[in-house]
Short mmCIF file of N, CA and C in Angstrom, two decimals:
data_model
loop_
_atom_site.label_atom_id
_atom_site.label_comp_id
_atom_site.label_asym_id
_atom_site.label_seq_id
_atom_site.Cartn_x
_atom_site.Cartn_y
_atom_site.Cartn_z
N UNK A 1295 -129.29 -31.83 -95.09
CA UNK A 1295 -129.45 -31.16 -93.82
C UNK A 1295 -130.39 -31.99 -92.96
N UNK A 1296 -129.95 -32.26 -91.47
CA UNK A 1296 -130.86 -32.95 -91.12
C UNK A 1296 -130.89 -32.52 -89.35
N UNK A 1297 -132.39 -32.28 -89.40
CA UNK A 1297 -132.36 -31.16 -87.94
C UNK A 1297 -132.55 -32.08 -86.82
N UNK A 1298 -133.11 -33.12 -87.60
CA UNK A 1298 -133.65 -33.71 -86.57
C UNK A 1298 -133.27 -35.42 -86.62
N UNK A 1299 -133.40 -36.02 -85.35
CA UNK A 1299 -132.52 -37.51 -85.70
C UNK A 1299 -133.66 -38.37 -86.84
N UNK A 1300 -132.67 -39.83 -86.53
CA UNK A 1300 -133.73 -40.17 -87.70
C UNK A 1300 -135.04 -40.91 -87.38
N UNK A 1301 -136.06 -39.69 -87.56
CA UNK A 1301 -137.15 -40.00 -87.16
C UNK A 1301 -138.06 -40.37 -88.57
N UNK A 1302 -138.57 -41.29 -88.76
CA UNK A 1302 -139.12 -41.88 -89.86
C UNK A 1302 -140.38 -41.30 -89.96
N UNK A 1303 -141.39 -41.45 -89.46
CA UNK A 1303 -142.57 -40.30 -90.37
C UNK A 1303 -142.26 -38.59 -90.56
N UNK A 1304 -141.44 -38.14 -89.92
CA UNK A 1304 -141.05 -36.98 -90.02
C UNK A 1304 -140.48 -37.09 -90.80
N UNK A 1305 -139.11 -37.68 -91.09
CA UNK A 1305 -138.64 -37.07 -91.95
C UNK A 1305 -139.04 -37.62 -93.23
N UNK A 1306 -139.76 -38.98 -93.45
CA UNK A 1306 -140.10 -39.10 -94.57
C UNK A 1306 -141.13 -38.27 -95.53
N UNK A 1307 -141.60 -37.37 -94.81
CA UNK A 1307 -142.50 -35.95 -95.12
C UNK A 1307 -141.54 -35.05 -95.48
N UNK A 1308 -140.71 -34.76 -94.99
CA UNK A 1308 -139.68 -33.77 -94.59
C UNK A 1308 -138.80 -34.09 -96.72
N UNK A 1309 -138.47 -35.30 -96.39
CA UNK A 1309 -137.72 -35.86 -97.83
C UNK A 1309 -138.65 -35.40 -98.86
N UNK A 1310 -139.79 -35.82 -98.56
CA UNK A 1310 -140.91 -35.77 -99.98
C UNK A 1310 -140.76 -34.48 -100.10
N UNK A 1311 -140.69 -33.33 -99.66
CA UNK A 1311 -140.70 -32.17 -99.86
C UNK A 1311 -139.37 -31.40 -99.96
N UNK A 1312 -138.40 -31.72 -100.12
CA UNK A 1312 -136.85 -31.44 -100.43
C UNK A 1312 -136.96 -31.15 -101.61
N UNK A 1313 -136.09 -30.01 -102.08
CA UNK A 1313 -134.80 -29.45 -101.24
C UNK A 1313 -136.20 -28.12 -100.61
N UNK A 1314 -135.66 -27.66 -99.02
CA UNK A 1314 -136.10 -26.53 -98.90
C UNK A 1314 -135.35 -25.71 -99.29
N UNK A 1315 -136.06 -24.20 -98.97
CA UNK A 1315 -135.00 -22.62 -99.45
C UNK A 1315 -134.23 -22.29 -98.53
N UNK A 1316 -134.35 -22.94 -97.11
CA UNK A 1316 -133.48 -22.29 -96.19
C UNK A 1316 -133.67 -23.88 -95.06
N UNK A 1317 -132.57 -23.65 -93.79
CA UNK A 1317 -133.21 -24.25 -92.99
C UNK A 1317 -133.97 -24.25 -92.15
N UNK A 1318 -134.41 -22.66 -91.93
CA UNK A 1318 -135.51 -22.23 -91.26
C UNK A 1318 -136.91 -22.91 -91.94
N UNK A 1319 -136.81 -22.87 -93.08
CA UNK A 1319 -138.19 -23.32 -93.58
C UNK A 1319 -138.03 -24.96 -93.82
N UNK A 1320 -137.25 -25.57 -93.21
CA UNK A 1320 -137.40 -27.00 -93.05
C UNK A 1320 -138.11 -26.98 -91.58
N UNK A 1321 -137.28 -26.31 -90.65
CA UNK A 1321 -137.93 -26.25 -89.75
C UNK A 1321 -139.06 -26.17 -89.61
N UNK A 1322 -139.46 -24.97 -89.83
CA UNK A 1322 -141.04 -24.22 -89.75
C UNK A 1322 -141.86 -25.23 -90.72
N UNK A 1323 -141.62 -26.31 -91.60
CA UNK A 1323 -142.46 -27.35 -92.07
C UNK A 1323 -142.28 -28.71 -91.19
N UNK A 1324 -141.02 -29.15 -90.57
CA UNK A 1324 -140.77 -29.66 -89.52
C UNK A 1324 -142.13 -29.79 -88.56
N UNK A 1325 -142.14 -28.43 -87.47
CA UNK A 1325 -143.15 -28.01 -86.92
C UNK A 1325 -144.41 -28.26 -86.92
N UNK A 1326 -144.98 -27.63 -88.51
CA UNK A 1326 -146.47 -28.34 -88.88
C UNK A 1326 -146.56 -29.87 -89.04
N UNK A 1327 -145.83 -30.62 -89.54
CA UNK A 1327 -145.56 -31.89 -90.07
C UNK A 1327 -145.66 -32.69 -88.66
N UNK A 1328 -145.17 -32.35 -87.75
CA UNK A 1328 -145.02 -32.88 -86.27
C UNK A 1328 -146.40 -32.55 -85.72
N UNK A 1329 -147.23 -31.49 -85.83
CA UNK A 1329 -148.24 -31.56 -85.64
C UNK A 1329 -149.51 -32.10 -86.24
N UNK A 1330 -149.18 -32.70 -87.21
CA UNK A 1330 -150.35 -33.38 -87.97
C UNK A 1330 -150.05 -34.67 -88.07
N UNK A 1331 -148.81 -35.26 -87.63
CA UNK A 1331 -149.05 -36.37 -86.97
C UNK A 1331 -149.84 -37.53 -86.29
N UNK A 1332 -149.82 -39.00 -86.65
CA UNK A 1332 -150.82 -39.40 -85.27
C UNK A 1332 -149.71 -39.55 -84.36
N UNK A 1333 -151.12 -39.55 -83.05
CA UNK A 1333 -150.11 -40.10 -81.66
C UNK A 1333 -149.09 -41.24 -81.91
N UNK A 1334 -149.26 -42.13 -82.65
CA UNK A 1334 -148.34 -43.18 -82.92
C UNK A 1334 -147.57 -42.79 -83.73
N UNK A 1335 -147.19 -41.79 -84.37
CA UNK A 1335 -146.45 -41.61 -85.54
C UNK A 1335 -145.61 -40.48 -84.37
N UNK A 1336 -146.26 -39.55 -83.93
CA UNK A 1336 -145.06 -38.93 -82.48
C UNK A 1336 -144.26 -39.25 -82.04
N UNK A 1337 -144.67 -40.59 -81.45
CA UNK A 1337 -143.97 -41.06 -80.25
C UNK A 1337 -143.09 -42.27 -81.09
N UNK A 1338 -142.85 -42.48 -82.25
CA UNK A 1338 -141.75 -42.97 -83.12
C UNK A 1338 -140.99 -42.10 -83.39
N UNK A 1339 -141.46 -40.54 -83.54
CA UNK A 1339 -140.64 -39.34 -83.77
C UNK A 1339 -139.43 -39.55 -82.01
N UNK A 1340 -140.33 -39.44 -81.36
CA UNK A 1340 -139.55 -39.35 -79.77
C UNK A 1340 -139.01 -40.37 -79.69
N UNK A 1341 -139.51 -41.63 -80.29
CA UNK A 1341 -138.45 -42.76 -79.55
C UNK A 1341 -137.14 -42.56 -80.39
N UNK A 1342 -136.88 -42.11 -81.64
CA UNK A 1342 -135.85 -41.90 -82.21
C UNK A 1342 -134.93 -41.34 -81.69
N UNK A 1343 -135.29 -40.33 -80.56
CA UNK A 1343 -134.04 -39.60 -80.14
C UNK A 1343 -132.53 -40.23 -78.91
N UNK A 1344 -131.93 -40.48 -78.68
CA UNK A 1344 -131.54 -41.50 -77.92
C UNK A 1344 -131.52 -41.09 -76.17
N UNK A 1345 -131.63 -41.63 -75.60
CA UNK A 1345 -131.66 -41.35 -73.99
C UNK A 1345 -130.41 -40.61 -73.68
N UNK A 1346 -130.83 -39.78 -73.09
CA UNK A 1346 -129.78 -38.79 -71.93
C UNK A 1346 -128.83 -40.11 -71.19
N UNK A 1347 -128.05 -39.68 -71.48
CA UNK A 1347 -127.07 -40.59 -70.52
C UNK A 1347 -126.74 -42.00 -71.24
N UNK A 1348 -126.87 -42.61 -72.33
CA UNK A 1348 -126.94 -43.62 -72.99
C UNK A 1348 -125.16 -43.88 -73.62
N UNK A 1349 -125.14 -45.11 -73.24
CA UNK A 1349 -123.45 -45.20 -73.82
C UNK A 1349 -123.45 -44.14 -75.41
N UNK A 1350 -122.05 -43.63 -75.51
CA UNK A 1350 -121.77 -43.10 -76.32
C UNK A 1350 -121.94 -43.50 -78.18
N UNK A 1351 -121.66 -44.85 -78.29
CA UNK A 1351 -122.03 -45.37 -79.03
C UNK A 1351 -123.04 -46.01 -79.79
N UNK A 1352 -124.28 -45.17 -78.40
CA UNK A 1352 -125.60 -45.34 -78.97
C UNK A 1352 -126.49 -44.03 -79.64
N UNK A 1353 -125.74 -42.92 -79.77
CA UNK A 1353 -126.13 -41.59 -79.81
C UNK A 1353 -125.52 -41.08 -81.37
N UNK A 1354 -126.37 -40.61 -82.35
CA UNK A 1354 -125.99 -40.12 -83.42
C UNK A 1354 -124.71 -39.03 -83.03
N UNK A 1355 -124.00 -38.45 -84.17
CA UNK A 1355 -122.80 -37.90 -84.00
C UNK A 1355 -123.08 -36.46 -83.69
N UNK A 1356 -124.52 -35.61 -83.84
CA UNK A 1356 -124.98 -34.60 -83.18
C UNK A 1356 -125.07 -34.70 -81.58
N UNK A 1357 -125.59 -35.92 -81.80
CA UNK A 1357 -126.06 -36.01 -80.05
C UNK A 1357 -124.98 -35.92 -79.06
N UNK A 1358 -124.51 -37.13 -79.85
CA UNK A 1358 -122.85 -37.01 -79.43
C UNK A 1358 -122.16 -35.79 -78.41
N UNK A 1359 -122.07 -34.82 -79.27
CA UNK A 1359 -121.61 -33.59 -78.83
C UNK A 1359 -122.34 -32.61 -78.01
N UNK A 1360 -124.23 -32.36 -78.50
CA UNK A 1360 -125.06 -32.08 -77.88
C UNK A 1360 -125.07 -32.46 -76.30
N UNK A 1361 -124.34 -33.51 -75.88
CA UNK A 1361 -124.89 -34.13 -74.53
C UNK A 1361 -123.54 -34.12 -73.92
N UNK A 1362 -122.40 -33.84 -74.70
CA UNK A 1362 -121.41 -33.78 -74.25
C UNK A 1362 -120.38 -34.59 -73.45
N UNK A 1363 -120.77 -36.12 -74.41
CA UNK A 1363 -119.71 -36.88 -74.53
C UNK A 1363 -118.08 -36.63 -75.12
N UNK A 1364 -118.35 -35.45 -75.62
CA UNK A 1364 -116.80 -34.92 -76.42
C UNK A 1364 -115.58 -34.62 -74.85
N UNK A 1365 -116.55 -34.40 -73.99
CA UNK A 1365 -115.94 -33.72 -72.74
C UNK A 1365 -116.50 -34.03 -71.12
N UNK A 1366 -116.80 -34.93 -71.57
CA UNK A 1366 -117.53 -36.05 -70.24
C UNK A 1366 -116.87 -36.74 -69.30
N UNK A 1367 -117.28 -36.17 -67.74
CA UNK A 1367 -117.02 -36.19 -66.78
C UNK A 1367 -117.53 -37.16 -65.35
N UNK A 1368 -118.94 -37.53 -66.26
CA UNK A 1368 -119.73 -37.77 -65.27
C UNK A 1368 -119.59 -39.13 -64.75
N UNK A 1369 -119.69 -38.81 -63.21
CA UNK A 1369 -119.34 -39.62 -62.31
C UNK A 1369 -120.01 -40.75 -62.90
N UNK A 1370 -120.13 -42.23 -62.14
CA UNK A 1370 -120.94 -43.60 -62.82
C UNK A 1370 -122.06 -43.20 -61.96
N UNK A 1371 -121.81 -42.81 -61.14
CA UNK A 1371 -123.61 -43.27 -59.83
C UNK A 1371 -124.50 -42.04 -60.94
N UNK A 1372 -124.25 -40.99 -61.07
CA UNK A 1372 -125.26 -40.11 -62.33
C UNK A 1372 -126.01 -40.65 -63.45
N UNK A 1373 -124.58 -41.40 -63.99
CA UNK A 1373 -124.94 -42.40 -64.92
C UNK A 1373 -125.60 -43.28 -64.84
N UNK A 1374 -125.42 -44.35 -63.65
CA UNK A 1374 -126.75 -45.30 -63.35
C UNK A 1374 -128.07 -44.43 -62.75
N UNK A 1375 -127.76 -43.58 -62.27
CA UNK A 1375 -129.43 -42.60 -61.80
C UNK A 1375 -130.04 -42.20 -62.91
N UNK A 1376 -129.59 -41.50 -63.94
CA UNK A 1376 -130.09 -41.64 -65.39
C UNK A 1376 -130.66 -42.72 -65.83
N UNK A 1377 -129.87 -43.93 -66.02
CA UNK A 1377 -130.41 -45.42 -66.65
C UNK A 1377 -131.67 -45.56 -65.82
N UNK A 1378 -131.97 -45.53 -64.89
CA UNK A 1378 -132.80 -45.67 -63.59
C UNK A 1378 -134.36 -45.17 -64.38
N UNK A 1379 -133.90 -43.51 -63.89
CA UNK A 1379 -135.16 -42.68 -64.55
C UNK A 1379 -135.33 -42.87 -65.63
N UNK A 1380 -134.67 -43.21 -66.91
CA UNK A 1380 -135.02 -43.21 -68.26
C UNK A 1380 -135.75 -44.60 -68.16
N UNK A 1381 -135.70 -45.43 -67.39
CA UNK A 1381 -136.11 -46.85 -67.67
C UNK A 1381 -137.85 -46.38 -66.54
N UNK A 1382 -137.48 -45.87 -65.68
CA UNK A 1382 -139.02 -45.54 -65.36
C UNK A 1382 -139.97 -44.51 -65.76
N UNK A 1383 -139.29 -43.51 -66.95
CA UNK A 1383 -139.65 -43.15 -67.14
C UNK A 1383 -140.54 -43.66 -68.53
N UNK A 1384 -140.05 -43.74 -69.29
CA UNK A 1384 -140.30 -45.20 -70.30
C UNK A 1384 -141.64 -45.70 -69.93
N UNK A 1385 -141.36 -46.53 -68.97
CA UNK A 1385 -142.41 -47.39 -68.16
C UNK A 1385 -143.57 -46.80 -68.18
N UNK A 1386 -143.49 -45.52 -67.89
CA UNK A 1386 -144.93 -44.70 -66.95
C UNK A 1386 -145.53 -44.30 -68.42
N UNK A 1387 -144.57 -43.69 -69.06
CA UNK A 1387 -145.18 -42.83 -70.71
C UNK A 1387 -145.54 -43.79 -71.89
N UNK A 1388 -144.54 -44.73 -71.92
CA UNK A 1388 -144.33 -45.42 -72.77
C UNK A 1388 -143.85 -44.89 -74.51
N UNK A 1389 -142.82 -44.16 -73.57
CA UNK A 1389 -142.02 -43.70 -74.90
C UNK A 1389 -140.62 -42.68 -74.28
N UNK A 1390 -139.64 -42.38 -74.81
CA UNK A 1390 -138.32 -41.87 -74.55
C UNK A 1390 -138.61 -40.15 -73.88
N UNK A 1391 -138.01 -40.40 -72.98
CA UNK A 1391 -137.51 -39.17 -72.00
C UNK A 1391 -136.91 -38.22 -73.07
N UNK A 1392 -137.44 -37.20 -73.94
CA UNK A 1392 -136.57 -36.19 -74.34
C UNK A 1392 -136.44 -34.61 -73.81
N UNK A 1393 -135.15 -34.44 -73.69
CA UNK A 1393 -134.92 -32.71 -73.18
C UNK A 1393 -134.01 -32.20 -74.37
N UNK A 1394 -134.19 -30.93 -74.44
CA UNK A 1394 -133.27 -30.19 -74.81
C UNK A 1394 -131.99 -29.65 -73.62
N UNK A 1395 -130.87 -30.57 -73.86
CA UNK A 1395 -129.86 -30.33 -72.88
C UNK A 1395 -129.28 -29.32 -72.71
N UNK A 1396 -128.86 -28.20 -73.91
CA UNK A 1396 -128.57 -27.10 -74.18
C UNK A 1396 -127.47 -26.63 -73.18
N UNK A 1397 -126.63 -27.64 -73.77
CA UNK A 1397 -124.99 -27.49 -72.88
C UNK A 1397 -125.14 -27.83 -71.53
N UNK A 1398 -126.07 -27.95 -71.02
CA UNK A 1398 -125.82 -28.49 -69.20
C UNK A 1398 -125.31 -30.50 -69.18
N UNK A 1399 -124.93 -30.01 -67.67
CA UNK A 1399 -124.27 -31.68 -67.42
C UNK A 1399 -125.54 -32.68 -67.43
N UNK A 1400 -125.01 -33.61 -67.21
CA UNK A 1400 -125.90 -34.79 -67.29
C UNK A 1400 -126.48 -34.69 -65.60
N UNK A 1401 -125.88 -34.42 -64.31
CA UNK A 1401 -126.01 -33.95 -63.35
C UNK A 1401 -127.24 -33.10 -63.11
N UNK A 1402 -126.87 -32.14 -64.28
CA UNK A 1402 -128.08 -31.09 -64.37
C UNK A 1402 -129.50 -31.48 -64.67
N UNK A 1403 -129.24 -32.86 -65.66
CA UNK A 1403 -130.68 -33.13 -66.09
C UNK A 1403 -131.06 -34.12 -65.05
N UNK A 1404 -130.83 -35.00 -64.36
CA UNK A 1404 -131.49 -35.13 -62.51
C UNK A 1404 -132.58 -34.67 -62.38
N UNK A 1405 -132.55 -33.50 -62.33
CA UNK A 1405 -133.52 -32.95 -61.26
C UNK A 1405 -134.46 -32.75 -62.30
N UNK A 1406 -134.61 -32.17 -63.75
CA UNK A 1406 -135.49 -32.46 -64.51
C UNK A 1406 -136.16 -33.71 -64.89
N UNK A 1407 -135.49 -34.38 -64.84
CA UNK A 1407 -135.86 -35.92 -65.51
C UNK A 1407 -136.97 -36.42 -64.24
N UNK A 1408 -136.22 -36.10 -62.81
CA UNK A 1408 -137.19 -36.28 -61.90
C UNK A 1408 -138.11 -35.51 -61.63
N UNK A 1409 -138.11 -34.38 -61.88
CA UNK A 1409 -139.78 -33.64 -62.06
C UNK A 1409 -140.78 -34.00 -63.59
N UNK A 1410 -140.27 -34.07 -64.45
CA UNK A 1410 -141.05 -34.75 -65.45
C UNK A 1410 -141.60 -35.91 -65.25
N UNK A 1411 -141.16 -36.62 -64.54
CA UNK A 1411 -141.95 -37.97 -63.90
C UNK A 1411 -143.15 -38.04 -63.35
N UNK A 1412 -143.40 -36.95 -62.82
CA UNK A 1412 -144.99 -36.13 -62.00
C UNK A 1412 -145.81 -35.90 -63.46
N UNK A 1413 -145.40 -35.37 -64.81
CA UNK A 1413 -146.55 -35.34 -65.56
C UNK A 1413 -147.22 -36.33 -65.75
N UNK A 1414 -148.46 -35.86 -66.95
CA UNK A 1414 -149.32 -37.17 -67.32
C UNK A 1414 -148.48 -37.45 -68.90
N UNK A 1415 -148.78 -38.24 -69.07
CA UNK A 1415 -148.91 -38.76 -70.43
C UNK A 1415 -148.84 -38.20 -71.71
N UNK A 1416 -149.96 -37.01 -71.51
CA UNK A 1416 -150.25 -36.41 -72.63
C UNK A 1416 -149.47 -34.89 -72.52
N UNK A 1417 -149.24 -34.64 -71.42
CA UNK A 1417 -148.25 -33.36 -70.78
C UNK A 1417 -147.26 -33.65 -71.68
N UNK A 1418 -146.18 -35.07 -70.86
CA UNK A 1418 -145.02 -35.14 -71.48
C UNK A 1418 -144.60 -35.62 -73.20
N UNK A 1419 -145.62 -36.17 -73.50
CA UNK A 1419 -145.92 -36.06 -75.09
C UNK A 1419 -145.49 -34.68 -75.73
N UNK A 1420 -146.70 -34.03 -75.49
CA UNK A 1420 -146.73 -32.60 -75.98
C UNK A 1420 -145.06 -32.32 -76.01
N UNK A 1421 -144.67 -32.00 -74.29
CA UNK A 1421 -143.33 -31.33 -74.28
C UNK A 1421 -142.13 -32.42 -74.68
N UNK A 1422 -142.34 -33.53 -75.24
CA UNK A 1422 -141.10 -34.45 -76.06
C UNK A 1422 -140.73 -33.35 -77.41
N UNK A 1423 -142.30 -33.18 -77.87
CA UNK A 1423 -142.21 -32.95 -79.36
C UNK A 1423 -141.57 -31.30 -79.32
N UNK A 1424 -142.00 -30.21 -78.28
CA UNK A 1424 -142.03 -28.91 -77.97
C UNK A 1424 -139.86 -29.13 -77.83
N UNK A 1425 -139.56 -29.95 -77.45
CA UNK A 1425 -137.94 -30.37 -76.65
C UNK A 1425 -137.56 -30.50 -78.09
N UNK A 1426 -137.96 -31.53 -79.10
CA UNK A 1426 -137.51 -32.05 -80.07
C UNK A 1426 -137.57 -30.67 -81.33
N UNK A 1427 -138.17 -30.04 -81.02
CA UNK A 1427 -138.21 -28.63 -81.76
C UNK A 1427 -137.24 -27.79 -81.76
N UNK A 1428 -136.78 -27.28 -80.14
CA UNK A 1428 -135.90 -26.56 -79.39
C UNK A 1428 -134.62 -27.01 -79.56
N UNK A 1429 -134.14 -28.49 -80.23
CA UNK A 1429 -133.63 -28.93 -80.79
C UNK A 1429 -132.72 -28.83 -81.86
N UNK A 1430 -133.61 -29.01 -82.64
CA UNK A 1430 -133.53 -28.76 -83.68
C UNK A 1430 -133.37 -27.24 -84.05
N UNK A 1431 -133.84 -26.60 -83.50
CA UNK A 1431 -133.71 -24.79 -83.52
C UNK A 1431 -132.51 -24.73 -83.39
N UNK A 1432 -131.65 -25.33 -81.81
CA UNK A 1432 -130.30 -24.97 -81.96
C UNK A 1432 -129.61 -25.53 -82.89
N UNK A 1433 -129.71 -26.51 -83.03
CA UNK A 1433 -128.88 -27.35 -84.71
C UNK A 1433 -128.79 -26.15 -85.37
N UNK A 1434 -130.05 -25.71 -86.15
CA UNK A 1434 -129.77 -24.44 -87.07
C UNK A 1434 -128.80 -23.33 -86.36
N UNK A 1435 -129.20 -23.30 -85.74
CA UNK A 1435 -128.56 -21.58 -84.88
C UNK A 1435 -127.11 -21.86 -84.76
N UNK A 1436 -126.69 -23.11 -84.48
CA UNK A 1436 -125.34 -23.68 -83.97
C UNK A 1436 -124.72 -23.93 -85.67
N UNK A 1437 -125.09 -23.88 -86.86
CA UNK A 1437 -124.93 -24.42 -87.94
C UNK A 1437 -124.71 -25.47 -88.12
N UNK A 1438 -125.01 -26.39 -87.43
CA UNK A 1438 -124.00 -27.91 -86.94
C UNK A 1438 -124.65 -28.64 -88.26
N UNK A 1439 -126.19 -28.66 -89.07
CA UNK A 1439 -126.82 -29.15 -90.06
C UNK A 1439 -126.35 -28.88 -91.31
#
């Protein structure tokens, strides 16, 4: 079962402690495990996840579907406005733009991606890992794990 992409200090915590009893309680150790983290061990958790808008063939086979390449529409100029913000966004944080897309278009995430750009540092940290949770929650809920 795997809730979350492949993020190497996570889940190598996550392994050492296998099999859980449920996947709720991978989660809910997930959670703590992400919080006792260092800052550098986080933001390897976040860079793991792949960019919104990223060719298809760069996105695990959850994401895949999560972002909704199965049924993708989106115009190219979205697509390069994405590449755009993810590359300045990057820049400013120094680490990967993550949202929980939760079925909306790539269109939709625009206007988020460009208000997250106004946080600090340690804001959008926090809410990578808070996104990467929400995540993973739907994985379970969706049974997709």
């Amino acid at each position: 079962m795997n809730l979350f992409e492949n993020a190497g200090p996570l889940l190598e915590r996550l392994g050492a402690e296998e099999p859980f009893p449920s996947g709720a309680a991978m989660l809910a150790r997930g959670r703590e495990i992400l919080k006792s983290l260092s800052e550098a061990e986080q933001i390897g958790v976040i860079n793991a996840h792949p960019r919104i808008g990223d060719r298809p063939d760069k996105v695990s086979a959850l994401s895949f579907r999560e972002q909704g390449y199965d049924r993708d529409t989106t115009p190219p100029e979205v697509l390069r406005r994405l590449a755009t913000l993810n590359e300045e966004y990057e820049q400013k944080f120094g680490f990967r733009f993550v949202v929980f897309v939760n079925r909306r278009s790539k269109e939709a995430i625009v206007p988020v991606l460009e208000a997250r750009l106004r946080g600090t540092r340690d804001e959008e940290r926090r809410m990578a890992l808070r996104e990467i949770l929400a995540i993973a929650e739907d994985r379970l809920k969706q049974g997709e794990v």
